CSV table of C-alpha atoms in Angstrom, one decimal:
chain,number,residue,atom,x,y,z
A,1,UNK,CA,42.0,221.9,333.7
A,2,UNK,CA,41.6,219.9,336.9
A,3,UNK,CA,37.8,220.2,337.3
A,4,UNK,CA,35.0,221.8,335.4
A,5,UNK,CA,31.4,221.8,334.5
A,6,UNK,CA,29.0,223.3,332.0
A,7,UNK,CA,25.3,223.8,332.3
A,8,UNK,CA,22.7,225.4,329.9
A,9,UNK,CA,19.6,226.8,331.5
A,10,UNK,CA,16.5,228.7,330.3
A,11,UNK,CA,16.6,232.5,330.6
A,12,UNK,CA,14.4,232.5,333.7
A,13,UNK,CA,15.3,234.4,337.0
A,14,UNK,CA,15.1,231.3,339.2
A,15,UNK,CA,18.0,229.7,337.3
A,16,UNK,CA,20.5,232.2,338.7
A,17,UNK,CA,20.0,230.6,342.1
A,18,UNK,CA,20.4,227.1,340.6
A,19,UNK,CA,23.8,228.1,339.1
A,20,UNK,CA,24.8,229.7,342.4
A,21,UNK,CA,24.1,226.4,344.3
A,22,UNK,CA,26.0,224.3,341.8
A,23,UNK,CA,29.0,226.6,341.8
A,24,UNK,CA,29.0,226.8,345.6
A,25,UNK,CA,29.3,223.0,345.8
A,26,UNK,CA,31.8,222.7,343.0
A,27,UNK,CA,34.1,225.4,344.3
A,28,UNK,CA,33.9,224.4,348.0
A,29,UNK,CA,34.7,220.8,347.2
A,30,UNK,CA,37.4,222.0,344.9
A,31,UNK,CA,39.2,223.5,347.8
A,32,UNK,CA,38.6,227.3,347.4
A,33,UNK,CA,38.3,229.2,350.6
A,34,UNK,CA,34.9,230.5,351.7
A,35,UNK,CA,35.9,234.2,350.9
A,36,UNK,CA,36.9,233.3,347.3
A,37,UNK,CA,33.8,231.2,346.8
A,38,UNK,CA,31.6,234.0,348.0
A,39,UNK,CA,33.3,236.5,345.6
A,40,UNK,CA,32.9,234.1,342.7
A,41,UNK,CA,29.2,233.4,343.5
A,42,UNK,CA,28.3,237.1,343.7
A,43,UNK,CA,30.1,237.9,340.4
A,44,UNK,CA,28.6,234.9,338.6
A,45,UNK,CA,25.2,235.8,339.9
A,46,UNK,CA,25.5,239.3,338.5
A,47,UNK,CA,26.7,237.9,335.1
A,48,UNK,CA,23.8,235.3,335.2
A,49,UNK,CA,21.2,237.9,336.0
A,50,UNK,CA,22.5,240.1,333.1
A,51,UNK,CA,22.2,237.1,330.8
A,52,UNK,CA,18.7,236.4,331.9
A,53,UNK,CA,17.6,240.1,331.6
A,54,UNK,CA,19.5,241.1,328.5
A,55,UNK,CA,20.1,237.9,326.6
A,56,UNK,CA,17.2,238.0,324.2
A,57,UNK,CA,16.3,236.7,321.8
A,58,UNK,CA,18.3,233.6,323.0
A,59,UNK,CA,16.0,231.2,324.9
A,60,UNK,CA,18.8,230.0,327.2
A,61,UNK,CA,22.3,230.8,328.6
A,62,UNK,CA,25.3,228.7,329.5
A,63,UNK,CA,27.6,228.8,332.5
A,64,UNK,CA,30.9,227.0,332.4
A,65,UNK,CA,33.5,226.7,335.2
A,66,UNK,CA,37.0,225.4,335.2
A,67,UNK,CA,39.3,225.1,338.1
A,68,UNK,CA,43.0,224.5,337.8
A,69,UNK,CA,45.9,224.7,340.2
A,70,UNK,CA,46.3,228.5,339.8
A,71,UNK,CA,42.9,229.8,338.5
A,72,UNK,CA,39.2,229.4,338.7
A,73,UNK,CA,37.4,230.7,335.6
A,74,UNK,CA,33.6,231.1,335.1
A,75,UNK,CA,32.1,231.9,331.8
A,76,UNK,CA,28.5,233.1,331.3
A,77,UNK,CA,27.3,233.3,327.7
A,78,UNK,CA,24.3,233.4,325.4
A,79,UNK,CA,23.6,233.7,321.7
A,80,UNK,CA,21.6,236.9,322.1
A,81,UNK,CA,23.1,240.2,321.2
A,82,UNK,CA,24.3,242.6,323.8
A,83,UNK,CA,22.9,246.1,323.6
A,84,UNK,CA,25.7,248.3,322.3
A,85,UNK,CA,28.4,245.7,322.7
A,86,UNK,CA,31.2,248.2,322.1
A,87,UNK,CA,30.1,250.5,324.9
A,88,UNK,CA,29.6,247.4,327.1
A,89,UNK,CA,33.1,246.1,326.4
A,90,UNK,CA,34.5,249.5,327.4
A,91,UNK,CA,32.8,249.2,330.8
A,92,UNK,CA,34.7,246.0,331.4
A,93,UNK,CA,38.1,247.3,330.4
A,94,UNK,CA,38.2,251.0,331.2
A,95,UNK,CA,40.2,252.0,334.2
A,96,UNK,CA,37.2,253.6,335.9
A,97,UNK,CA,33.6,252.6,335.5
A,98,UNK,CA,31.0,255.3,336.1
A,99,UNK,CA,28.5,254.4,338.8
A,100,UNK,CA,24.8,254.8,338.2
A,101,UNK,CA,22.8,257.4,340.1
A,102,UNK,CA,21.8,256.3,343.6
A,103,UNK,CA,18.2,256.1,342.5
A,104,UNK,CA,18.9,253.7,339.7
A,105,UNK,CA,17.8,250.1,340.2
A,106,UNK,CA,20.5,248.6,338.0
A,107,UNK,CA,24.0,249.2,336.6
A,108,UNK,CA,26.2,248.1,339.4
A,109,UNK,CA,26.9,244.5,338.2
A,110,UNK,CA,30.0,245.3,336.2
A,111,UNK,CA,31.5,247.3,339.0
A,112,UNK,CA,30.9,244.4,341.4
A,113,UNK,CA,32.4,241.8,339.0
A,114,UNK,CA,35.5,243.9,338.5
A,115,UNK,CA,35.9,244.5,342.2
A,116,UNK,CA,35.4,240.9,343.2
A,117,UNK,CA,37.4,239.1,340.5
A,118,UNK,CA,41.1,239.3,339.6
A,119,UNK,CA,40.3,239.4,335.8
A,120,UNK,CA,37.0,240.2,334.0
A,121,UNK,CA,36.6,240.2,330.3
A,122,UNK,CA,33.7,240.6,327.8
A,123,UNK,CA,33.3,239.4,324.3
A,124,UNK,CA,30.5,240.0,321.8
A,125,UNK,CA,31.4,237.4,319.1
A,126,UNK,CA,30.6,234.6,318.4
A,127,UNK,CA,28.6,234.5,321.6
A,128,UNK,CA,28.0,237.3,324.1
A,129,UNK,CA,30.2,236.2,327.0
A,130,UNK,CA,31.5,237.4,330.4
A,131,UNK,CA,34.7,235.7,331.6
A,132,UNK,CA,35.4,235.9,335.4
A,133,UNK,CA,38.8,234.7,336.7
A,134,UNK,CA,39.9,234.4,340.3
A,135,UNK,CA,43.4,233.4,341.4
A,136,UNK,CA,43.6,230.5,343.7
A,137,UNK,CA,45.2,231.9,346.9
A,138,UNK,CA,47.3,230.5,349.7
A,139,UNK,CA,44.1,230.0,351.7
A,140,UNK,CA,42.8,227.5,349.2
A,141,UNK,CA,43.5,223.8,349.6
A,142,UNK,CA,45.0,222.0,346.6
A,143,UNK,CA,42.4,220.1,344.6
A,144,UNK,CA,43.7,216.7,345.6
A,145,UNK,CA,43.5,217.3,349.4
A,146,UNK,CA,40.2,216.4,351.0
A,147,UNK,CA,38.2,219.0,352.9
A,148,UNK,CA,39.0,219.3,356.6
A,149,UNK,CA,37.1,217.1,358.9
A,150,UNK,CA,34.2,218.8,360.7
A,151,UNK,CA,34.3,218.4,364.5
A,152,UNK,CA,31.5,219.3,366.9
A,153,UNK,CA,32.2,220.8,370.2
A,154,UNK,CA,29.7,220.9,373.0
A,155,UNK,CA,29.7,222.8,376.2
A,156,UNK,CA,27.8,221.9,379.3
A,157,UNK,CA,26.3,224.9,381.0
């Protein structure tokens, strides 16, 4: 692991945005391209929102991130029980995931996570956890290289 962090937050809706802001800074400074960062942020937001909504009776949830030379991994976990963990695990691993009806207000998070990330896993023991993995691509800078200098350009009209 070249860089990482872990944070435990209360199961409150506002904390999903807090995690997103922290991850955005960590991943951007770690050299991931904007497209990869955006994919990870959306997938992690979905996993965090699910932990907040379905993580009872746990009072909090944990988000951990690790970035190495080849992978970025984000884990969202809580001590609450997942409703029907076996069926949920199948939704993460089956080749196809059924979409909810267009009128449904939820049920698209797993589909989004699977589409945006290179690997997605779910485990129900000892903690309920979603693991999101994204390969570092050629558009990413190595961790040791600094971000490019910002330059401003002005035009006189």
